[in-house]
mmCIF file of C-alpha atoms in Angstrom:
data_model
loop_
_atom_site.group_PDB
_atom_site.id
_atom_site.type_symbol
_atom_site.label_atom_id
_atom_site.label_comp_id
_atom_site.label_asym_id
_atom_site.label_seq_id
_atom_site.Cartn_x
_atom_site.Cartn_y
_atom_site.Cartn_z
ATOM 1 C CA UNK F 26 3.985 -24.306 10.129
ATOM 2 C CA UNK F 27 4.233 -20.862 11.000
ATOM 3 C CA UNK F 28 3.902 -17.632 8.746
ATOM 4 C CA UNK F 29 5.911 -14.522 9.429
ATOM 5 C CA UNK F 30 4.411 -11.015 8.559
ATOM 6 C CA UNK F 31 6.870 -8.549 8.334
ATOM 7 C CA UNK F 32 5.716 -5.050 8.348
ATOM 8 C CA UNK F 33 3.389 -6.199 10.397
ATOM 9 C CA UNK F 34 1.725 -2.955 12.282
ATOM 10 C CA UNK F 35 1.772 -1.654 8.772
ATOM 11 C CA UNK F 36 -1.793 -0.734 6.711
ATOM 12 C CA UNK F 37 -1.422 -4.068 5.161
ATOM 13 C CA UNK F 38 0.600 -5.954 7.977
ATOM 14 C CA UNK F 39 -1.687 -5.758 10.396
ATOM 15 C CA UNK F 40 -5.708 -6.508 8.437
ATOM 16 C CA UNK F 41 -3.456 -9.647 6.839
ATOM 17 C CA UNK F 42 -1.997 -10.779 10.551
ATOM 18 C CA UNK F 43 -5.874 -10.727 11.737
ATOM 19 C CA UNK F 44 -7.224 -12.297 8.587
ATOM 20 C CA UNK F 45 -4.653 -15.279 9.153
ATOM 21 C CA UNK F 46 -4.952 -15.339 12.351
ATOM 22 C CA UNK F 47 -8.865 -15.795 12.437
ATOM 23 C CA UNK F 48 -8.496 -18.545 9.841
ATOM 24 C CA UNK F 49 -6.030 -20.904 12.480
ATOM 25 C CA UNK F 50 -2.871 -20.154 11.411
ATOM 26 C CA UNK F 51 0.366 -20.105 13.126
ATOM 27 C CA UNK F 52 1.298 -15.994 12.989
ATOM 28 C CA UNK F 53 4.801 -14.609 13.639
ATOM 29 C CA UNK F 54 4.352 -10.924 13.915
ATOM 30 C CA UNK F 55 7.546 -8.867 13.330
ATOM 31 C CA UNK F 56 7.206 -5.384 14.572
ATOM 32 C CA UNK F 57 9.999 -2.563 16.106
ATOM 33 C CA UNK F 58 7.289 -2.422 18.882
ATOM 34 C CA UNK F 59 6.972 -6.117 20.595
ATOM 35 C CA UNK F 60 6.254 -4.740 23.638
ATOM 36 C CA UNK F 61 3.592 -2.311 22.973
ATOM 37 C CA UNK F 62 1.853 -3.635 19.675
ATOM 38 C CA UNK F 63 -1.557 -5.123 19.641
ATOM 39 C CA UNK F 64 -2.537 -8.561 17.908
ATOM 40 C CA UNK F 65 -4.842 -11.093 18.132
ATOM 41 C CA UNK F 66 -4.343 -13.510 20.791
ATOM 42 C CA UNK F 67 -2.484 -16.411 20.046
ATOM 43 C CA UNK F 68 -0.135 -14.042 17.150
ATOM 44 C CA UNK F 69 3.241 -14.490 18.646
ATOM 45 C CA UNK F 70 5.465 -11.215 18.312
ATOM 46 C CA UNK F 71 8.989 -10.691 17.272
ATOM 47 C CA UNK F 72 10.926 -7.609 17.762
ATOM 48 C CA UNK F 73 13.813 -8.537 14.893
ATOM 49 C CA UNK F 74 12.867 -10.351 11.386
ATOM 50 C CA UNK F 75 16.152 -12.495 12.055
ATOM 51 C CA UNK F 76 14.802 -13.910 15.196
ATOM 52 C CA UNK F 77 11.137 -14.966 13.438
ATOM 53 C CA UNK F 78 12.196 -17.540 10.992
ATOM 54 C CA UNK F 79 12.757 -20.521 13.265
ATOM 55 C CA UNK F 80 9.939 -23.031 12.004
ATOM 56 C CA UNK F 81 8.451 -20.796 9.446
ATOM 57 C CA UNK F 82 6.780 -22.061 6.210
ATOM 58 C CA UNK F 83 6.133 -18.789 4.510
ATOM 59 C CA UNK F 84 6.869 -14.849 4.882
ATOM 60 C CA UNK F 85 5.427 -11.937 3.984
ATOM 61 C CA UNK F 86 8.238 -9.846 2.365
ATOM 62 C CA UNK F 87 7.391 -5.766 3.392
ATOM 63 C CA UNK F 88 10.213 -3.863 2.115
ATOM 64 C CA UNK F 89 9.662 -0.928 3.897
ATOM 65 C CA UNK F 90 10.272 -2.397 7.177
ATOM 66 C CA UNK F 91 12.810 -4.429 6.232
ATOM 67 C CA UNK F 92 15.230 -1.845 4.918
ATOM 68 C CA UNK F 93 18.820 -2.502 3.893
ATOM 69 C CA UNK F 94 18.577 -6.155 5.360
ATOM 70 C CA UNK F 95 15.985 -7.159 2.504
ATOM 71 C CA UNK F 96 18.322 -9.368 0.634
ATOM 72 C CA UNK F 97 20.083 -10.482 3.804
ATOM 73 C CA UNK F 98 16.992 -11.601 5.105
ATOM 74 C CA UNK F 99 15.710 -13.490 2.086
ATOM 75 C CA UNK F 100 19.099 -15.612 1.876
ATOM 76 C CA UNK F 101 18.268 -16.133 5.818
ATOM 77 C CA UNK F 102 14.504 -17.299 4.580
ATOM 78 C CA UNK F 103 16.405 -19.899 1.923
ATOM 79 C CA UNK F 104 18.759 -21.259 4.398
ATOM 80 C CA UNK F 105 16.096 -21.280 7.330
ATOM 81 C CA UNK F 106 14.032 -23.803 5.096
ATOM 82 C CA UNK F 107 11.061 -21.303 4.403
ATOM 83 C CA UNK F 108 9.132 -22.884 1.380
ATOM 84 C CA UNK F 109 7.073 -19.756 0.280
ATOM 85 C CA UNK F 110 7.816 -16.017 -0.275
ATOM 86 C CA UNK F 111 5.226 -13.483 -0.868
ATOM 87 C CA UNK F 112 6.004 -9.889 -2.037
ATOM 88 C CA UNK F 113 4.358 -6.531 -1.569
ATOM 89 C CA UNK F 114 5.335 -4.748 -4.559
ATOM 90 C CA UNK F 115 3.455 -2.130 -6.526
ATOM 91 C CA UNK F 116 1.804 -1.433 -9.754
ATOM 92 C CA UNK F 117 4.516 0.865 -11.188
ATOM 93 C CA UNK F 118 7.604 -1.542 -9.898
ATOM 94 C CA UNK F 119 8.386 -1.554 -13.648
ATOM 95 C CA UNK F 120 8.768 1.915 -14.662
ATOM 96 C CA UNK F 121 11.740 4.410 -13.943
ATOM 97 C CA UNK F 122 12.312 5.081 -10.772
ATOM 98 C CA UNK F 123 12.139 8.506 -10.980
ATOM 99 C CA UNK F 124 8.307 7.954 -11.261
ATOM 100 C CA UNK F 125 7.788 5.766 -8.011
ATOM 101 C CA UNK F 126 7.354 7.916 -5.443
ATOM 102 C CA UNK F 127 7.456 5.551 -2.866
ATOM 103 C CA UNK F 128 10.650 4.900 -3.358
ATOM 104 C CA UNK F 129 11.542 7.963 -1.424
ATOM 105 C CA UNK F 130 9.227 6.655 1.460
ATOM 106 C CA UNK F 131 11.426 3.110 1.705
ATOM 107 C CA UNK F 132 9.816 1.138 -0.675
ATOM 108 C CA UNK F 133 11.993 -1.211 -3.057
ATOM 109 C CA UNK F 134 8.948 -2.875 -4.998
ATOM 110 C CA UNK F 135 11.415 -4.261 -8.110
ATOM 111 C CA UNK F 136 14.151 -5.545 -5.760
ATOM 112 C CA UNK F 137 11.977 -7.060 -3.461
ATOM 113 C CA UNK F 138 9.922 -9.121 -6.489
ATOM 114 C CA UNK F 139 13.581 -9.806 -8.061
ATOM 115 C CA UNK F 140 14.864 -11.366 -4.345
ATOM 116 C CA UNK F 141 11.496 -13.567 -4.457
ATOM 117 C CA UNK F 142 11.668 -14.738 -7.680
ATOM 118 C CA UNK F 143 15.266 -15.775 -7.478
ATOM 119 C CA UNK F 144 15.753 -17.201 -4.216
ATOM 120 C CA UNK F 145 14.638 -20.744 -5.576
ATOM 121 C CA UNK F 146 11.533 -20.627 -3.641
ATOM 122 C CA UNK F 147 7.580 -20.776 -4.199
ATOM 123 C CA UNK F 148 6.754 -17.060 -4.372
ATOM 124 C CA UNK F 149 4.021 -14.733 -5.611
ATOM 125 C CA UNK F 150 4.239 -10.740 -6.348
ATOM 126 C CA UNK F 151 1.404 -8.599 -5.455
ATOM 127 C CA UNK F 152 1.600 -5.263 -7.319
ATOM 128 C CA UNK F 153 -1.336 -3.034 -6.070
ATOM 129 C CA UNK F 154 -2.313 -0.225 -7.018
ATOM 130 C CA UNK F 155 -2.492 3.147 -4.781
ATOM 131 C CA UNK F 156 -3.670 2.298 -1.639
ATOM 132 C CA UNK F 157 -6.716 4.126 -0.407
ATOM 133 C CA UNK F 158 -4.985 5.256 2.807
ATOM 134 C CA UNK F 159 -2.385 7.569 0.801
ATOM 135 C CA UNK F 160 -5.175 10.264 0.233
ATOM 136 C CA UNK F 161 -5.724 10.487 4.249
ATOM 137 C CA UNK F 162 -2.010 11.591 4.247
ATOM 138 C CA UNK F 163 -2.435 13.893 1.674
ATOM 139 C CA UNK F 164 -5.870 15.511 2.070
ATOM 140 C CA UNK F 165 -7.220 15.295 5.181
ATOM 141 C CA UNK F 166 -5.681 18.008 7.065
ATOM 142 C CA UNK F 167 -6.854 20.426 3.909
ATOM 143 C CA UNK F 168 -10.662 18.453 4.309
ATOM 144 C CA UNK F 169 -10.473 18.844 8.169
ATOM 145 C CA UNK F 170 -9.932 22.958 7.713
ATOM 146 C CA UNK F 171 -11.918 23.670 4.525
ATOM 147 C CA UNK F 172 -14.010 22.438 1.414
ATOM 148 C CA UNK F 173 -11.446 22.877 -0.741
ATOM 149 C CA UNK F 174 -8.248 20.082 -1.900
ATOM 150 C CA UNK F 175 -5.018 21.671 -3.615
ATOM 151 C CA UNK F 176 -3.108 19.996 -5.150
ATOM 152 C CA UNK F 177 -1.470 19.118 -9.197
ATOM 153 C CA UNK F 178 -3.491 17.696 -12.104
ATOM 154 C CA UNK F 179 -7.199 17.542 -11.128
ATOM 155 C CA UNK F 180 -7.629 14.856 -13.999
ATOM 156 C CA UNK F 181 -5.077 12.599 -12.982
ATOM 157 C CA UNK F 182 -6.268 9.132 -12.286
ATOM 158 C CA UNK F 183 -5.916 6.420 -9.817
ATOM 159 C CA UNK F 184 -7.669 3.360 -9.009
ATOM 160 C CA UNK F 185 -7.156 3.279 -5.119
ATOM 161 C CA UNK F 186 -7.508 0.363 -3.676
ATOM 162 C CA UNK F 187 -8.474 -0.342 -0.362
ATOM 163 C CA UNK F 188 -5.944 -2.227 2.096
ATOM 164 C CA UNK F 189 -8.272 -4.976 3.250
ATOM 165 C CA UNK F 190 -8.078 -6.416 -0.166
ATOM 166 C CA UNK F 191 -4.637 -6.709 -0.431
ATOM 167 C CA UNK F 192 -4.093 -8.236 2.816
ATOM 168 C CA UNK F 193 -7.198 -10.698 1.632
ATOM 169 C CA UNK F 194 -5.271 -11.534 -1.341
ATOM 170 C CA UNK F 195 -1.765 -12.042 0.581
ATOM 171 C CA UNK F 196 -3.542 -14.517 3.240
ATOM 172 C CA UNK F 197 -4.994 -16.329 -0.372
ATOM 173 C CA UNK F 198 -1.271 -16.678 -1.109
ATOM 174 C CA UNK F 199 0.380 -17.762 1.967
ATOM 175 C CA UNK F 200 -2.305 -20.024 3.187
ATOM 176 C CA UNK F 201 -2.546 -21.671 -0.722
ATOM 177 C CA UNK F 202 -0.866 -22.379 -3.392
ATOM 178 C CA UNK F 203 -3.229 -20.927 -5.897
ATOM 179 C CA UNK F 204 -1.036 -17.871 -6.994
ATOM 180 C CA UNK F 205 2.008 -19.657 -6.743
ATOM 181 C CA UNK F 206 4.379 -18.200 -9.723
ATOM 182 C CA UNK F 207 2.348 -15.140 -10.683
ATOM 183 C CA UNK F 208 2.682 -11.365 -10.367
ATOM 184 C CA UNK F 209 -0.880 -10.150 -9.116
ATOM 185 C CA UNK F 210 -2.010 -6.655 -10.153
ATOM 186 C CA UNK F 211 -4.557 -5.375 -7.629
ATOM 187 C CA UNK F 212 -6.705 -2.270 -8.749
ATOM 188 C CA UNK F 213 -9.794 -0.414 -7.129
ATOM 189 C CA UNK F 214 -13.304 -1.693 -8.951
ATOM 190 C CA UNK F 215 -12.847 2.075 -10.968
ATOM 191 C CA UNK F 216 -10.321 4.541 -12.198
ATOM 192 C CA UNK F 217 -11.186 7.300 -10.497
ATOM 193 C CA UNK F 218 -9.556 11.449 -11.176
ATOM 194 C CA UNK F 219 -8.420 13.400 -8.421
ATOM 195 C CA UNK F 220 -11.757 15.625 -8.859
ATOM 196 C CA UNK F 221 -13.624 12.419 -8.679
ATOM 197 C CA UNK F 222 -11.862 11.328 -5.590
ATOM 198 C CA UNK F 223 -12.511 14.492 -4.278
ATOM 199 C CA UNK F 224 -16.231 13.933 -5.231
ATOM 200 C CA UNK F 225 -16.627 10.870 -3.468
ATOM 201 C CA UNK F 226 -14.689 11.700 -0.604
ATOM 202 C CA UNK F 227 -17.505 14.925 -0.214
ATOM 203 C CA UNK F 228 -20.706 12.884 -0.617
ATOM 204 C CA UNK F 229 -20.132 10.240 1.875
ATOM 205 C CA UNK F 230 -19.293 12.977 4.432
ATOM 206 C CA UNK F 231 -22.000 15.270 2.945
ATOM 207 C CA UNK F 232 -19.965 18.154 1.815
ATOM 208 C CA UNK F 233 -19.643 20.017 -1.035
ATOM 209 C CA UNK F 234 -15.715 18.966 -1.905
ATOM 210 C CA UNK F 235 -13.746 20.407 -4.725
ATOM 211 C CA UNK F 236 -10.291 19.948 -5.961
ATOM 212 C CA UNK F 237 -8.487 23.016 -6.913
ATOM 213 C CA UNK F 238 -4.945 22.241 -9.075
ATOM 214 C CA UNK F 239 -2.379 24.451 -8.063
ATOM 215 C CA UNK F 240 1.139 25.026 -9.268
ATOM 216 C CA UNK F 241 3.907 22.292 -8.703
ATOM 217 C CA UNK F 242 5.752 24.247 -6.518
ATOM 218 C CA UNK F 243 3.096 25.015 -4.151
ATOM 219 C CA UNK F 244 2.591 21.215 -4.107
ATOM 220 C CA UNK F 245 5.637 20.655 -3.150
ATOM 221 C CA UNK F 246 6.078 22.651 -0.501
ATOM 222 C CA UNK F 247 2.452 21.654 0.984
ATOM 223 C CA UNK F 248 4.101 17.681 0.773
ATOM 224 C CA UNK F 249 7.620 19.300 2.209
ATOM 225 C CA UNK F 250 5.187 21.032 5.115
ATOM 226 C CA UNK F 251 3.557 17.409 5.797
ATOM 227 C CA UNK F 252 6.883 15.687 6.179
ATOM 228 C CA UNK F 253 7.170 13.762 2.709
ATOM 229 C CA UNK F 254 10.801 14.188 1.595
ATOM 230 C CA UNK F 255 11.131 16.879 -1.098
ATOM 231 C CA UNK F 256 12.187 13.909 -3.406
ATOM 232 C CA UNK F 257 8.577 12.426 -3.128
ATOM 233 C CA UNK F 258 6.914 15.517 -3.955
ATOM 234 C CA UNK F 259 8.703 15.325 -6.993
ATOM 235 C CA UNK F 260 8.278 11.971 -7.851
ATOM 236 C CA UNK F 261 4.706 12.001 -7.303
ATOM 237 C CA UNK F 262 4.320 15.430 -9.422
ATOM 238 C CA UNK F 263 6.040 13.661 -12.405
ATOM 239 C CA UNK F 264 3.780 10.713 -12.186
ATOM 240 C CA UNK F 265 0.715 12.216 -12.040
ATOM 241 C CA UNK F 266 1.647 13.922 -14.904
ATOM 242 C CA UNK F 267 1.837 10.702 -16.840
ATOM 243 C CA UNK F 268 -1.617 9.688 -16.091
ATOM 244 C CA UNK F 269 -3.444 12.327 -17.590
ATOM 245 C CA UNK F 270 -3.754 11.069 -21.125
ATOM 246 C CA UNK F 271 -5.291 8.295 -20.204
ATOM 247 C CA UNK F 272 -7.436 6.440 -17.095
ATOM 248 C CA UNK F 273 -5.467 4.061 -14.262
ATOM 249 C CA UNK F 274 -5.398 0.954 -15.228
ATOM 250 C CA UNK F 275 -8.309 -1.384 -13.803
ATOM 251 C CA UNK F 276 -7.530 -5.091 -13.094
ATOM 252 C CA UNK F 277 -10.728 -7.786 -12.023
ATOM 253 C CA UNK F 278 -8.123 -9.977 -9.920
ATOM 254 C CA UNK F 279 -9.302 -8.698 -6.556
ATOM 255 C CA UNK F 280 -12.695 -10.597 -7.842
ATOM 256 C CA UNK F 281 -11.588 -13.193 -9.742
ATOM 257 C CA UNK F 282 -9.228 -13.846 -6.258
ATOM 258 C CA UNK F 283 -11.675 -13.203 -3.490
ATOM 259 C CA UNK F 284 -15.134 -13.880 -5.514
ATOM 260 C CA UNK F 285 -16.124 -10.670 -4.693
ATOM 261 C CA UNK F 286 -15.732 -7.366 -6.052
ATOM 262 C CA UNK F 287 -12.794 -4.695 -4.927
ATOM 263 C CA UNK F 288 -14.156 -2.541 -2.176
ATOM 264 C CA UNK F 289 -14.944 0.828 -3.249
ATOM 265 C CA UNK F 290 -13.343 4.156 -2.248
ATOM 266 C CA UNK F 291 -16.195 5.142 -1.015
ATOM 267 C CA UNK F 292 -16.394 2.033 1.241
ATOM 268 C CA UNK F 293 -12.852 3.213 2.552
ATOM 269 C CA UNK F 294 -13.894 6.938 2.829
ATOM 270 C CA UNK F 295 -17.384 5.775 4.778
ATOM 271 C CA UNK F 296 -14.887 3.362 7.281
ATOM 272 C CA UNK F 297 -12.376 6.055 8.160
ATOM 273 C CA UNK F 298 -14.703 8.935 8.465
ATOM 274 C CA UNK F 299 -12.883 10.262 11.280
ATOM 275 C CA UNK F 300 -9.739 10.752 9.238
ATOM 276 C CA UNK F 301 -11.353 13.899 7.708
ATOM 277 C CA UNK F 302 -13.690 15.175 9.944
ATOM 278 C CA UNK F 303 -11.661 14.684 13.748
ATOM 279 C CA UNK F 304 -8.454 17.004 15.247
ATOM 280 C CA UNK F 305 -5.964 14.949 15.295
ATOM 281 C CA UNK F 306 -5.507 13.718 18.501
ATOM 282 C CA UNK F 307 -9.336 14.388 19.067
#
């Protein structure tokens, strides 16, 4: 039976409608662009998450895209006879709000876990970590004009982890029912600081990178400046500032999942080159 992906142009969406689709199954793609968005032939594409659960066995719950209609739309997943829910959460859904950042992006990582543990279905929570993607956003214009990365707390850690895994992992729990029941924290291979990140980000482009803290409200206003909502900057600020007495957290389920280690930052950084060295729009 078929398996909706909501979310599905997202950074996760889209590797995990590819990985699915290569292994023979029956993808539903929901996406607010049917008409222009590219998938793998055979994926069939839904403009509307209400319209894509007509002879679906399991969905992908992103709450991002789905917005306010998140519990709406898992009550339509119960009554529509879907057998399987799988969640993207993340690995701070637990901790005050005030410290998830995301939040102020869209993201509702508790609620959506809470909906797909008690809708009565089979369902599995992936909590990962920061994906690798997030320091694209937030460094590459400063990479792309200079050697040097502002920003707060140059010890602050992260274990970033890179997208492709998490989507592997999702397609392990919609296409089996080996994670059935469990909340899966997915972490990088290595806790990594934001001078480290930095680091790594200069050797695989060959440049000598350095990150330079700077004050919390010129961080803010350099997130403000990149669009992030004020709120974000804020939130992110705070939570960074929780990190520093101690390294990110480091899980081995990515390995113990796949049978192969968590791709590296580097690995990411090396991939998406272009991110930090093109004009946008080059």
């Amino acid at each position: 039976m078929t398996i909706v992906i909501t979310g599905a142009t997202g950074n996760v969406g889209r590797p995990l409608v590819a990985e699915l689709a290569a292994a023979g199954a029956p993808v539903r793609a929901v996406t607010r662009t049917p008409k222009t968005a590219r998938f793998p032939a055979g994926v069939e594409v839904v403009g509307s998450a209400a319209e894509a659960l007509s002879g679906a066995s399991a969905v992908f719950l992103n709450s991002r895209a789905l917005g306010e209609a998140l519990p709406v739309f898992v009550a339509e997943c119960v009554r529509a006879g879907v057998t399987k829910l799988v969640a993207l959460s993340a690995i701070n859904a637990d901790d005050d709000f005030s410290l998830q950042p995301s939040r102020f992006r869209g993201d509702r990582n508790k609620e959506v876990e809470s909906l797909a543990m008690d809708s009565g279905l089979s369902w599995v929570s992936l909590r990962p970590s920061a994906f690798a993607t997030n320091f694209a956003g937030m460094w590459s214009a400063q990479i792309r004009a200079g050697d040097v990365v502002t920003g707060p707390y140059a010890q602050a850690s992260s274990a970033p982890i890179v997208e492709s895994d998490i989507s592997a992992v999702a397609a392990r729990a919609l296409l089996t029912d080996e994670l059935v029941g469990q909340r899966v924290t997915l972490t990088g291979p290595q806790a990594l600081t934001n001078s480290e990140l930095t680091e790594v980000i200069g050797a695989v482009l060959g440049r000598a990178l350095r990150y330079q803290e700077a004050p919390p409200d010129v961080v803010r206003q350099r997130f403000i400046g990149l669009g992030f909502p004020a709120e974000f900057a804020d939130a992110y600020i705070k939570m960074l500032a929780e990190t520093l007495d101690q390294p990110a957290l480091v899980t081995s389920d990515v390995e113990k999942i796949l049978g192969r280690p968590a791709l590296s930052f580097a690995h990411w950084v090396a991939e998406h080159r272009a991110v930090f060295t093109e004009k946008m729009g080059a």
